[in-house]
Amino acid sequence: MTRAVKGTHDLFGEALAYHRTIVDAARRWAEAAGAAEIATPIFELTEVFERGVGPTSDIVQKEMFTFSDRAGRSLTLRPEGTAGVVRAYNEHGMKVWPQPVRLWYAGPMFRAERPQKGRQRQFHQVGYEVLGSGRPEIDAEAVALSYRILASLGLRGMRLLLGSVGDPADRERYNAYLRELLTPHAARLSPDSRRRLEANPMRILDSKDPGDRSLLAELEPRPMLAFLGPEAAEHFEAVRVRLDALGVPYQVDPSIVRGLDYYVRTSWEIHHDKLGAQSALGGGGRYDGLSELLGGTAAPGVGWALGVERVALAMEAEGLSPSAARALDLYVVPLESELVPRALEVAARFWPDLHVEYALKARKPGKGLQEAEKRGARFAGLLGPDEAAAGTLTVKDLETGEQRTLPLEEVREWIGKGGRA
Ligand code: HAM
């Protein structure tokens, strides 16, 4: 039997219901804030990610699914959404639209990581990007949305870690400091970190290697936040003031390191306490230089993405069910086999307001009620020859036991009111 490729999953049933609930919540919030949906291609020229996500990132160095097309061009399945959105912003001249431009997206992303709980090779993100403004209100807006979407799903066990990676010049100073601090101990660093010492020492701080971790614990490097220049520091303070005004609870993480190279200034991650090693539900940050890296004109930007599968895992861990797995409102039971087509007609009348299904075989009333209960229906509708002739349905409220024979229009009303008169 052939199977789905390792690290990929079929989405159906409950998993898909979680997925839809999460994407629907993100859509509602993003559109309320003025975002329009965008769907960029699932693959791009490899250079979009090489330049955008950055040559020193783990993603570009070892996690991309890259292939050549028949003309020998190098293409890559998108590992994330931001680079493609910024490419599209430039390509379609969105710079002349009223600024800032707010865009949101949902779709599959691909990273060749070692699969484990909460980490797939094909996973899904919902994301939000605002282009064309460097104002701290926009950072605060983006952070607040990413947090509130999660809160609106009922999640409680979240930690929002907020930091700043400064402006490029600040980062250069910080990297120079780290290089000086770590070079004398280079022999103790893992091979990956030794490579990073040249290109991007900041990434060493994010290393999971136990040797690297113990060296860092000994050396106690000063955090990035201590190296912010006056402008980045002022911006960070302004973002904090605005988040406080919005009542968004966050913790300052002075040494936040994000896995993508395009970030400047505000950076954040939202973690969940029940997810184990892969605890980040989402993350984001400002990326003011990205547009130029992709050959466009300057366009400041800030955004975030949530990992849909991880949010679903967190919801499950907190016992939150997907509202999209909407309970069965009514299960229609034909009492004679000739009435099966009529049962379809009755069910179809209520779509899409109510979730209604029907039995494909005649059932005795008792058996039909049992079957409705087993399917988790709130109401069962018994359809015998009398009901069919009169245009009625005998509806039983499976919660209270109350039973009524009602014309179909009134069935809708009774069920809609949850069985109240
Ligand atoms: P990221 O932190 O790389 O950011 O990914 C965002 C979220 O996607 C993660 O927090 C995680 O929940 C989920 N995720 C990442 N990799 C995997 C995986 N292999 N399996 C399952 N879930 C995963 C970005 O992608 C940026 N584009 C976010 C952004 C938008 N920054 C600015 N705008």
Coordinates of C-alpha atoms in Angstrom, one line a residue, residues 38 289 332:
I38 CA -4.0 37.1 -1.0
G289 CA 14.5 45.9 4.3
V332 CA -33.9 12.5 9.5

